[in-house]
PDB file of C-alpha atoms in Angstrom:
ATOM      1  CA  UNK A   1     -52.908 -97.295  -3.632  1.00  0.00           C
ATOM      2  CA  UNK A   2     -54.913-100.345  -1.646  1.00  0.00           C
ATOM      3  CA  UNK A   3     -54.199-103.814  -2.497  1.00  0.00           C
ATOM      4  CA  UNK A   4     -56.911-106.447  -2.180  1.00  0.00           C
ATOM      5  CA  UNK A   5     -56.698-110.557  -1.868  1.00  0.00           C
ATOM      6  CA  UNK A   6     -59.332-110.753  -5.251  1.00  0.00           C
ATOM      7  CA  UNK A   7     -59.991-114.827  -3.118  1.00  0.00           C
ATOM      8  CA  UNK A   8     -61.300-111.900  -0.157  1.00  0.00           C
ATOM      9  CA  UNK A   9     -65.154-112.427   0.532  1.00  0.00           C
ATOM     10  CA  UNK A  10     -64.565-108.178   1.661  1.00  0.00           C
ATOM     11  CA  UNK A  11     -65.360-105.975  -1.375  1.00  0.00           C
ATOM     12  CA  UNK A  12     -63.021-102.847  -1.821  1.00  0.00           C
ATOM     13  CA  UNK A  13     -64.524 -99.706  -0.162  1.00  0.00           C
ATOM     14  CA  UNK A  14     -65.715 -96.782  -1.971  1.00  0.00           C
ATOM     15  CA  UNK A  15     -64.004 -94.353  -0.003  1.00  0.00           C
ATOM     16  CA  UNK A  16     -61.248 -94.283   3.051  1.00  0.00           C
ATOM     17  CA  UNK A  17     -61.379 -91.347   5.815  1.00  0.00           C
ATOM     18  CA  UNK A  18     -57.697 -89.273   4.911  1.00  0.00           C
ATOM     19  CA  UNK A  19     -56.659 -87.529   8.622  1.00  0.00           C
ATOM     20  CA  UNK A  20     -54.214 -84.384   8.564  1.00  0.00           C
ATOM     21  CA  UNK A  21     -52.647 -82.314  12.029  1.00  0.00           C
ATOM     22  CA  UNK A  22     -49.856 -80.369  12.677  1.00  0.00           C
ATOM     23  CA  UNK A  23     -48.930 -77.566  15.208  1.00  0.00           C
ATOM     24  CA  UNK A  24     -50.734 -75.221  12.782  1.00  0.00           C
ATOM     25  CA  UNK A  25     -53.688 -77.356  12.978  1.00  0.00           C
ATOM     26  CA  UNK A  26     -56.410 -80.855  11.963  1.00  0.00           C
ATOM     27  CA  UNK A  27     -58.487 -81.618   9.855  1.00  0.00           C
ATOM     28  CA  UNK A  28     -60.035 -85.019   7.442  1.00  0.00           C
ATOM     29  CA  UNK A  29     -61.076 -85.357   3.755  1.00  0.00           C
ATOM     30  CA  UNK A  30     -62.958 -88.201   2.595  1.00  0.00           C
ATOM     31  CA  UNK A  31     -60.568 -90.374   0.082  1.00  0.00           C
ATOM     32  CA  UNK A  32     -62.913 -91.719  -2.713  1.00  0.00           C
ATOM     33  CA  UNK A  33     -61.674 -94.629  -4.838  1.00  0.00           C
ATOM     34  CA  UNK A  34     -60.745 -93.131  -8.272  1.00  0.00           C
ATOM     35  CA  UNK A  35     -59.566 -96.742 -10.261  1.00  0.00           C
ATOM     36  CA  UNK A  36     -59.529-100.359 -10.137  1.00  0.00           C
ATOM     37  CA  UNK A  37     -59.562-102.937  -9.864  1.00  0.00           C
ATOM     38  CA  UNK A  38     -56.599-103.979 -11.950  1.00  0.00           C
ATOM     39  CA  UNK A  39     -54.763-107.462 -11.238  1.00  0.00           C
ATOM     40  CA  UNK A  40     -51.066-107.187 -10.179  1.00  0.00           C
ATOM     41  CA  UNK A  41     -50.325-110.954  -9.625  1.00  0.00           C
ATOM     42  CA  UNK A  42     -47.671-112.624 -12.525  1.00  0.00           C
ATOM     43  CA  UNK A  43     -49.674-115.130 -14.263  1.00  0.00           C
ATOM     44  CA  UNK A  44     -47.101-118.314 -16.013  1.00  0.00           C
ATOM     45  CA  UNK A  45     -48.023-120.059 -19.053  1.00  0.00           C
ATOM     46  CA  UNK A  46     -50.546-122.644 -17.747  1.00  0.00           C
ATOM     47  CA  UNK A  47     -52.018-120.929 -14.528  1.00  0.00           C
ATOM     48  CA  UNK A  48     -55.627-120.824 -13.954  1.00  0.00           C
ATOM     49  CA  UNK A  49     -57.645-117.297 -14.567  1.00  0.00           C
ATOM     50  CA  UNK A  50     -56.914-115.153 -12.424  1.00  0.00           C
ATOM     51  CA  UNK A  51     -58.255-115.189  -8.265  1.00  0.00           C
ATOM     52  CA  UNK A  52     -59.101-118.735  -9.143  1.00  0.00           C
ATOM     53  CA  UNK A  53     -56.368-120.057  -7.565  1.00  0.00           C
ATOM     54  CA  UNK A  54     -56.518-121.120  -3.828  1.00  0.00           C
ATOM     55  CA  UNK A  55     -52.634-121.501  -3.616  1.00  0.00           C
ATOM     56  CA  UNK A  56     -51.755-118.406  -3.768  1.00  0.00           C
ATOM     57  CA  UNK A  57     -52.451-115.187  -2.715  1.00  0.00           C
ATOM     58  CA  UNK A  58     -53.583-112.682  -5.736  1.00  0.00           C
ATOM     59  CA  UNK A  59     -53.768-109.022  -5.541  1.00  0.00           C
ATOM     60  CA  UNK A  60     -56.117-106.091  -7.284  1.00  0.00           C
ATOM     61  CA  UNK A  61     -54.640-102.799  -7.240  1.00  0.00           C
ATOM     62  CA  UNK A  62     -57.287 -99.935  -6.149  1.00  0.00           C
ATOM     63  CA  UNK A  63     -56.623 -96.076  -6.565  1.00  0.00           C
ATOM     64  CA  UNK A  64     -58.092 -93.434  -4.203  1.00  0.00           C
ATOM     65  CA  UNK A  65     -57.406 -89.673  -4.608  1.00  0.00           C
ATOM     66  CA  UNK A  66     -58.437 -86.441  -3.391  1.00  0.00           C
ATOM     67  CA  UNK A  67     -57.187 -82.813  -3.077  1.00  0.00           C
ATOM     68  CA  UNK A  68     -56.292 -81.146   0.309  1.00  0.00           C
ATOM     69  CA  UNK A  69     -55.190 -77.603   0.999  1.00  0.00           C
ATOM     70  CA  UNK A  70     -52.397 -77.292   4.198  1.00  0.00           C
ATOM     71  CA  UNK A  71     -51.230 -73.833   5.517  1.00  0.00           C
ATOM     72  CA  UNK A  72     -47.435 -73.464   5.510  1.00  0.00           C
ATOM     73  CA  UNK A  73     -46.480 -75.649   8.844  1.00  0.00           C
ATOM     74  CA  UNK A  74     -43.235 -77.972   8.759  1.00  0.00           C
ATOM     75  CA  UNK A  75     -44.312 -80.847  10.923  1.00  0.00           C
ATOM     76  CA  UNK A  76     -47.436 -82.158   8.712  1.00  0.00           C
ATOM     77  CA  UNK A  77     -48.809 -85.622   9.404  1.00  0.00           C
ATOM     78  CA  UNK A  78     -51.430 -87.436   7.445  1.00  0.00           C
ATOM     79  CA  UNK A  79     -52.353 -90.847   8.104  1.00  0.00           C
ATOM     80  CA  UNK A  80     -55.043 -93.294   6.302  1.00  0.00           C
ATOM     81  CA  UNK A  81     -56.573 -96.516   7.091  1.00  0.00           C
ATOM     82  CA  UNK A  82     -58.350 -99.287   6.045  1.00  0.00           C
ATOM     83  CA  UNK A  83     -59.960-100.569   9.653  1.00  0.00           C
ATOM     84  CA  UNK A  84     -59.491-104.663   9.974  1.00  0.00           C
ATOM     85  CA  UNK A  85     -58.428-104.969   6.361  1.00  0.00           C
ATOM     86  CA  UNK A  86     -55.544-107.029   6.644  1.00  0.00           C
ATOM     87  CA  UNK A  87     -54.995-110.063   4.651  1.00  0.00           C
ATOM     88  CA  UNK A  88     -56.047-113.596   6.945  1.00  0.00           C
ATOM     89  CA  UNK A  89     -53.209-115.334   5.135  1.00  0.00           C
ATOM     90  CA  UNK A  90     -50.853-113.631   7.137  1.00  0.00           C
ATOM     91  CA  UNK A  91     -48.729-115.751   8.959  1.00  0.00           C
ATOM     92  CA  UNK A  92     -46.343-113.938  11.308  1.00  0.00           C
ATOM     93  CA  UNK A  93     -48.684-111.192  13.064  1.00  0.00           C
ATOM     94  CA  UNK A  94     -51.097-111.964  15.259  1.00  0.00           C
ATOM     95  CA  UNK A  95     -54.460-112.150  14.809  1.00  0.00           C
ATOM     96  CA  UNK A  96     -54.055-110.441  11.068  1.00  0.00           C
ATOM     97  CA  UNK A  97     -57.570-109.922   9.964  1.00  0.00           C
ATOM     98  CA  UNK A  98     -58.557-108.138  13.605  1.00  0.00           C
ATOM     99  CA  UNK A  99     -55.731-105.357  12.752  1.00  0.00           C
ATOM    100  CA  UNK A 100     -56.066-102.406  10.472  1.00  0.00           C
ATOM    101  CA  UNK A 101     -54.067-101.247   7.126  1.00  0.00           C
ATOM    102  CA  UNK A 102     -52.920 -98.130   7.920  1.00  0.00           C
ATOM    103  CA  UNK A 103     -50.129 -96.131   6.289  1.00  0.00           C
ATOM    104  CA  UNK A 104     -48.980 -92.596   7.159  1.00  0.00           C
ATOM    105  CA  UNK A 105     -46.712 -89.591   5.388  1.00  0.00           C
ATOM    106  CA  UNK A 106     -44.998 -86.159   6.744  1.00  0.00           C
ATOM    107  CA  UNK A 107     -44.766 -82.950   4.958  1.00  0.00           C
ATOM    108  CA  UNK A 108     -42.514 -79.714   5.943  1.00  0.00           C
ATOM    109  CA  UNK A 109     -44.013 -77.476   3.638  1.00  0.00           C
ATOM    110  CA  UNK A 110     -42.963 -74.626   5.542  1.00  0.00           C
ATOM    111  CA  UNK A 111     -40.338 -73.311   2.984  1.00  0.00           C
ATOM    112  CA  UNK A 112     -40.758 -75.919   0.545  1.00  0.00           C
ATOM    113  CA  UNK A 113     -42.277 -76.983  -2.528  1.00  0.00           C
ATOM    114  CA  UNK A 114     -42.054 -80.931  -2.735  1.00  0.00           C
ATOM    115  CA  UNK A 115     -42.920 -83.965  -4.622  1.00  0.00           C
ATOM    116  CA  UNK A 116     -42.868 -87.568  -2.757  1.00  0.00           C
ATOM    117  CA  UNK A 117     -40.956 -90.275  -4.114  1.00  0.00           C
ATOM    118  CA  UNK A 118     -43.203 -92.138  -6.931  1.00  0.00           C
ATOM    119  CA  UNK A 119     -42.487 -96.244  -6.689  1.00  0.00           C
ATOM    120  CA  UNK A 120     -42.033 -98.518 -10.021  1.00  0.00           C
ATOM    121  CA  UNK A 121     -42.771-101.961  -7.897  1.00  0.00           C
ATOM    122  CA  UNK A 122     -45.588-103.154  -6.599  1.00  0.00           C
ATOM    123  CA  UNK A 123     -45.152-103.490  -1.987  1.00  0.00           C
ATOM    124  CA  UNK A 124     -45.966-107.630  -2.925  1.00  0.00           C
ATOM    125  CA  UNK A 125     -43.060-109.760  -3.953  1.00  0.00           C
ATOM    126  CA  UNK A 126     -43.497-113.101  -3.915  1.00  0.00           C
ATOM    127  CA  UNK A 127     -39.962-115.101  -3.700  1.00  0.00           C
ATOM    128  CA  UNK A 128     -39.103-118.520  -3.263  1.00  0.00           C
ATOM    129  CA  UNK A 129     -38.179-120.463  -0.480  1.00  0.00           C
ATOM    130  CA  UNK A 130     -34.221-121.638  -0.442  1.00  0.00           C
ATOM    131  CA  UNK A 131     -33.594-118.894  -3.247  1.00  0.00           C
ATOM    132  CA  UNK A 132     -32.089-115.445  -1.836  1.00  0.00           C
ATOM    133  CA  UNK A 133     -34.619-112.617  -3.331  1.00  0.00           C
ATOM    134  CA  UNK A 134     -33.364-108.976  -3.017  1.00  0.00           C
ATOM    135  CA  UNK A 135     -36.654-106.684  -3.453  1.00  0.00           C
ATOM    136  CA  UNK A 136     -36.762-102.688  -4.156  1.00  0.00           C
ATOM    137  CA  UNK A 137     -39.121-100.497  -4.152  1.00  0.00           C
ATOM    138  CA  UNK A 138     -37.819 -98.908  -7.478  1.00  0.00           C
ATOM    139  CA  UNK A 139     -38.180 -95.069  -5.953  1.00  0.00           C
ATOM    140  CA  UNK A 140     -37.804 -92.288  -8.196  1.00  0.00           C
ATOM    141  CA  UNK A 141     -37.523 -88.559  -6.900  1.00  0.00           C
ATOM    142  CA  UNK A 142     -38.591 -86.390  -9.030  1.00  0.00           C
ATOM    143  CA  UNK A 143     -37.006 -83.044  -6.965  1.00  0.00           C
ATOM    144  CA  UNK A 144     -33.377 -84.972  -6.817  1.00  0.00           C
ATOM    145  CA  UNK A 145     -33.841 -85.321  -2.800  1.00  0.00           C
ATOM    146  CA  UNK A 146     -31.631 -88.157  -1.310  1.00  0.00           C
ATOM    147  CA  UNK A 147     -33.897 -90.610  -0.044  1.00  0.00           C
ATOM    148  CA  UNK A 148     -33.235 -92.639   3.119  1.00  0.00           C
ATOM    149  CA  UNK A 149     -34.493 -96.340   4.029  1.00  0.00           C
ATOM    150  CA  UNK A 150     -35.721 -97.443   7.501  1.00  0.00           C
ATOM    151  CA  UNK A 151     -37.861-100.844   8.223  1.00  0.00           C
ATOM    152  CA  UNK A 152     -40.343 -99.875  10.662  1.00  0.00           C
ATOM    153  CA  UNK A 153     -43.434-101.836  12.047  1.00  0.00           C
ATOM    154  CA  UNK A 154     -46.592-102.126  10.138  1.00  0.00           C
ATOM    155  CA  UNK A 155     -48.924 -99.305  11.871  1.00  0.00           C
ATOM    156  CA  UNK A 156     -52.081-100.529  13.170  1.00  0.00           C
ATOM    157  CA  UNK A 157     -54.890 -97.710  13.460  1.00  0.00           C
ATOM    158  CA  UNK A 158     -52.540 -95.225  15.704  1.00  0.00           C
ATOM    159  CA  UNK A 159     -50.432 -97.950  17.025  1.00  0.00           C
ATOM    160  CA  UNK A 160     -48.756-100.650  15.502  1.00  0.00           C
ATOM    161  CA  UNK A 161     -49.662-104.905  14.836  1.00  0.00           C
ATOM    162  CA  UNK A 162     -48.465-107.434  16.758  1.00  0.00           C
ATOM    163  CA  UNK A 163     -45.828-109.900  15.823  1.00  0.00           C
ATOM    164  CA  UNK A 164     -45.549-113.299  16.269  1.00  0.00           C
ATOM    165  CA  UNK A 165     -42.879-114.120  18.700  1.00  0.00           C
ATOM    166  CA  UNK A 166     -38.995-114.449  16.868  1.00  0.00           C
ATOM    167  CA  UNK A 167     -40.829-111.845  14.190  1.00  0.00           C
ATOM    168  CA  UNK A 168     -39.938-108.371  13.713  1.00  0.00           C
ATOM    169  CA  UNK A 169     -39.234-105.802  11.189  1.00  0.00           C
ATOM    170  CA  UNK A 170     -35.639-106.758  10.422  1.00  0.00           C
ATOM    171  CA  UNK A 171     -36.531-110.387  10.829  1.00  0.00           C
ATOM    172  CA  UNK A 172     -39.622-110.415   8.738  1.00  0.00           C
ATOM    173  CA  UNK A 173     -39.140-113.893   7.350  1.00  0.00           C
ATOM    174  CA  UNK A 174     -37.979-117.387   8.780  1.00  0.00           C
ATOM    175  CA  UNK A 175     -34.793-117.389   7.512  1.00  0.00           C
ATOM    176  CA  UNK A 176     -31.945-114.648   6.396  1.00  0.00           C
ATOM    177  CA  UNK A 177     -32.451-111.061   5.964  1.00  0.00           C
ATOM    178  CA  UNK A 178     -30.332-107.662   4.853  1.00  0.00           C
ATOM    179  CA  UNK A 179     -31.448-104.649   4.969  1.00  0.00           C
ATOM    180  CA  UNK A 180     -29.526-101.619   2.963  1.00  0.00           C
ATOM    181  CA  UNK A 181     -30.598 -98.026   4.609  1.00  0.00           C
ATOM    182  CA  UNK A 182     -28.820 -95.940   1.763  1.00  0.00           C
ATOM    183  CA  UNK A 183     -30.483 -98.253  -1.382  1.00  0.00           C
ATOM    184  CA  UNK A 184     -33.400 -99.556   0.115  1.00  0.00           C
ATOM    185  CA  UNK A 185     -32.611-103.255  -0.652  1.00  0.00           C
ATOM    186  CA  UNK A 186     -34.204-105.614   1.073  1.00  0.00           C
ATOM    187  CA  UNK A 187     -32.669-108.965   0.814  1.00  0.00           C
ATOM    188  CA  UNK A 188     -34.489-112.075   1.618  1.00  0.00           C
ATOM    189  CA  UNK A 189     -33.889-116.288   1.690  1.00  0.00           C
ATOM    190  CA  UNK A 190     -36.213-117.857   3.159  1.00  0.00           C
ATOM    191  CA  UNK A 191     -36.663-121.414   4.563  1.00  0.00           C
ATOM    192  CA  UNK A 192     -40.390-121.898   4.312  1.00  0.00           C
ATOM    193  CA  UNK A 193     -43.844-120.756   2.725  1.00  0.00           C
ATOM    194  CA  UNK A 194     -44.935-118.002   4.650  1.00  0.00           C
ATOM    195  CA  UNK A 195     -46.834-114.684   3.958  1.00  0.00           C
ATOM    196  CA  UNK A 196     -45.611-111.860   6.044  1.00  0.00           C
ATOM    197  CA  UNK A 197     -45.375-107.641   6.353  1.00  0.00           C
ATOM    198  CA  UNK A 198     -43.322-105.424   7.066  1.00  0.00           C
ATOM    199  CA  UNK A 199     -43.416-101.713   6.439  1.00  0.00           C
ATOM    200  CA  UNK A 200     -40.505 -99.528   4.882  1.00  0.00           C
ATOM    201  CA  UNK A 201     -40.172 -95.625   5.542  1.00  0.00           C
ATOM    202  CA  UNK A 202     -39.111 -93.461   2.590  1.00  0.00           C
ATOM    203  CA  UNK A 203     -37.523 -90.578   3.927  1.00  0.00           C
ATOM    204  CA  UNK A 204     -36.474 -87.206   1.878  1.00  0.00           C
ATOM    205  CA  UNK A 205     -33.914 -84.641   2.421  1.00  0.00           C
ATOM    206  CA  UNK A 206     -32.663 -81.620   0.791  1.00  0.00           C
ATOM    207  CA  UNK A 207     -29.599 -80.162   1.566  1.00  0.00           C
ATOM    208  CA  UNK A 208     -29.202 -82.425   4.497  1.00  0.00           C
ATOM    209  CA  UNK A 209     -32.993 -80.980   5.999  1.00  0.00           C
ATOM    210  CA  UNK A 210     -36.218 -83.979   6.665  1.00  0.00           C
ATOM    211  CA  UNK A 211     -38.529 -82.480   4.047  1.00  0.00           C
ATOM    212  CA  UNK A 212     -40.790 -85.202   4.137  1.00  0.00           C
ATOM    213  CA  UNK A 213     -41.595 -89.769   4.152  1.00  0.00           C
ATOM    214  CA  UNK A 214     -44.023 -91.750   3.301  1.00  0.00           C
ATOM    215  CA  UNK A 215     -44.700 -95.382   4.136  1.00  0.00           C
ATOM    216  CA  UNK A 216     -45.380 -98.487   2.055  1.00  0.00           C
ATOM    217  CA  UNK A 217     -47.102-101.306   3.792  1.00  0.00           C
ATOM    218  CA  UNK A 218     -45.114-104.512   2.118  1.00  0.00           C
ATOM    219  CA  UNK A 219     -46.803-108.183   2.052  1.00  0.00           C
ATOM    220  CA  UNK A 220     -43.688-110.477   1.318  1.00  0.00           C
ATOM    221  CA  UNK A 221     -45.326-113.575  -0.059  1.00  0.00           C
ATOM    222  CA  UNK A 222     -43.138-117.163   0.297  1.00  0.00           C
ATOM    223  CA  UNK A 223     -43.636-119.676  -2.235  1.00  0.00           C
ATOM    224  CA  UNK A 224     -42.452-123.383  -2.844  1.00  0.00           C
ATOM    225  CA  UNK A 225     -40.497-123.147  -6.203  1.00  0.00           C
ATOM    226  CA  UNK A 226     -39.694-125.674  -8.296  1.00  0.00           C
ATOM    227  CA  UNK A 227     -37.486-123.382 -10.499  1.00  0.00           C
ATOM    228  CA  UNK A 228     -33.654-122.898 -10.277  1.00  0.00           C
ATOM    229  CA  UNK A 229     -32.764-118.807 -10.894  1.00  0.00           C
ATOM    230  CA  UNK A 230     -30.547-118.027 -13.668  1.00  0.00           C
ATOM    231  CA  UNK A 231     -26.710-117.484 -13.116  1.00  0.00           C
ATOM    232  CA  UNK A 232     -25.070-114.114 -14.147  1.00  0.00           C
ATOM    233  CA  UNK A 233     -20.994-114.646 -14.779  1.00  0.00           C
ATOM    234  CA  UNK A 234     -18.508-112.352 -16.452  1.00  0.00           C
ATOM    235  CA  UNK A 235     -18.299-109.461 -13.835  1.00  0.00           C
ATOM    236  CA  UNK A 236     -15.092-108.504 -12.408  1.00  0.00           C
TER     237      UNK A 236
END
């Protein structure tokens, strides 16, 4: 799943080049676009149409899919990117639209049969500064497998992008930030408008053995609220 600024001058490509190696060997599939696009951003009563709005940042969902066939080999990586297609409004990497989109998975599908974690929310919250935001990925297993968090940098073609000084994984934001390796919360207040990234592995094991991860590529996006968040009372 690629997510596009719709404000982006850059149309969505038709395809993306899918690499694949292990010990037991390489190889590359093109990765045609399948769906999309469909509009993710959370419109209010009153807001303009959307990717009308020069405020804010407002994201298409695209879908690309393809089939691959992998001989039995436990250390599996494939890796796909989307060369200099990061979003300009970036604020806390350097040099954002110069450095590529690139996310990456492992498979051990040596001994066994596996499904990755599917995700119910979308890698772009958008919270408000002086509010504390907790964002989750929403990961479902459909196998069972316990599923460990890590924050990891954002992976630019083979290596990784560039922070801006005082920026870093755990410190994606100006302000606070928790991190919860066992639940995957990521826990946010911020103390200005900013748009930043950060990328969170999803790791899976099965009776205590690394079966597999993916990676989600996460665009935290900080906005000046005018709203006051509700207040939940009664629990003991």
């Amino acid at each position: 799943k690629y997510y596009r600024d719709c404000s982006s001058s850059s149309p969505a490509a038709n395809n993306f080049m899918l690499d694949y190696s292990s010990s037991c060997g390489s190889g590359s599939a093109f990765l045609p676009q399948v769906a999309g696009p469909v509009f993710i951003t959370p419109l209010c009563s009153g807001s303009s149409s959307p990717c009308n709005n020069n405020n804010l940042v407002e994201l298409e969902e695209y879908i690309y899919e393809t089939s691959i066939t992998l001989s039995h080999c436990s250390d599996w990586v494939i890796n796909v990117c989307a060369s200099g297609n990061r979003n300009n409004a970036i604020t806390t990497i350097i040099n954002p639209a110069n450095q590529d989109l690139c996310v990456e998975a492992e498979i051990n599908n040596l001994n066994y049969c596996n499904n990755s974690p599917s995700f119910s929310e979308y890698p772009a919250p958008y919270i408000c500064a002086g509010q504390t935001y907790c964002y989750n990925n929403g990961a479902i297993d459909l196998d069972g497998d316990s599923l460990m968090y890590s924050l990891t940098t954002p992976l630019n073609g083979w290596g990784v992008v560039t922070y801006v000084a005082g920026f870093s994984p755990s410190n994606p934001i100006s302000g606070t930030t928790t991190f919860d390796e066992y639940n995957g919360d990521l826990c946010m207040n911020a103390t200005q408008n900013q748009v930043s990234v950060i990328a969170m592995k999803i790791t899976e094991y099965r009776n205590g053995i690394k079966i597999g991860s993916v990676m989600r590529d996460i665009q935290i996006i900080v906005l000046a609220c005018s709203t006051t968040p509700p207040v939940l009372t009664g629990f003991n």
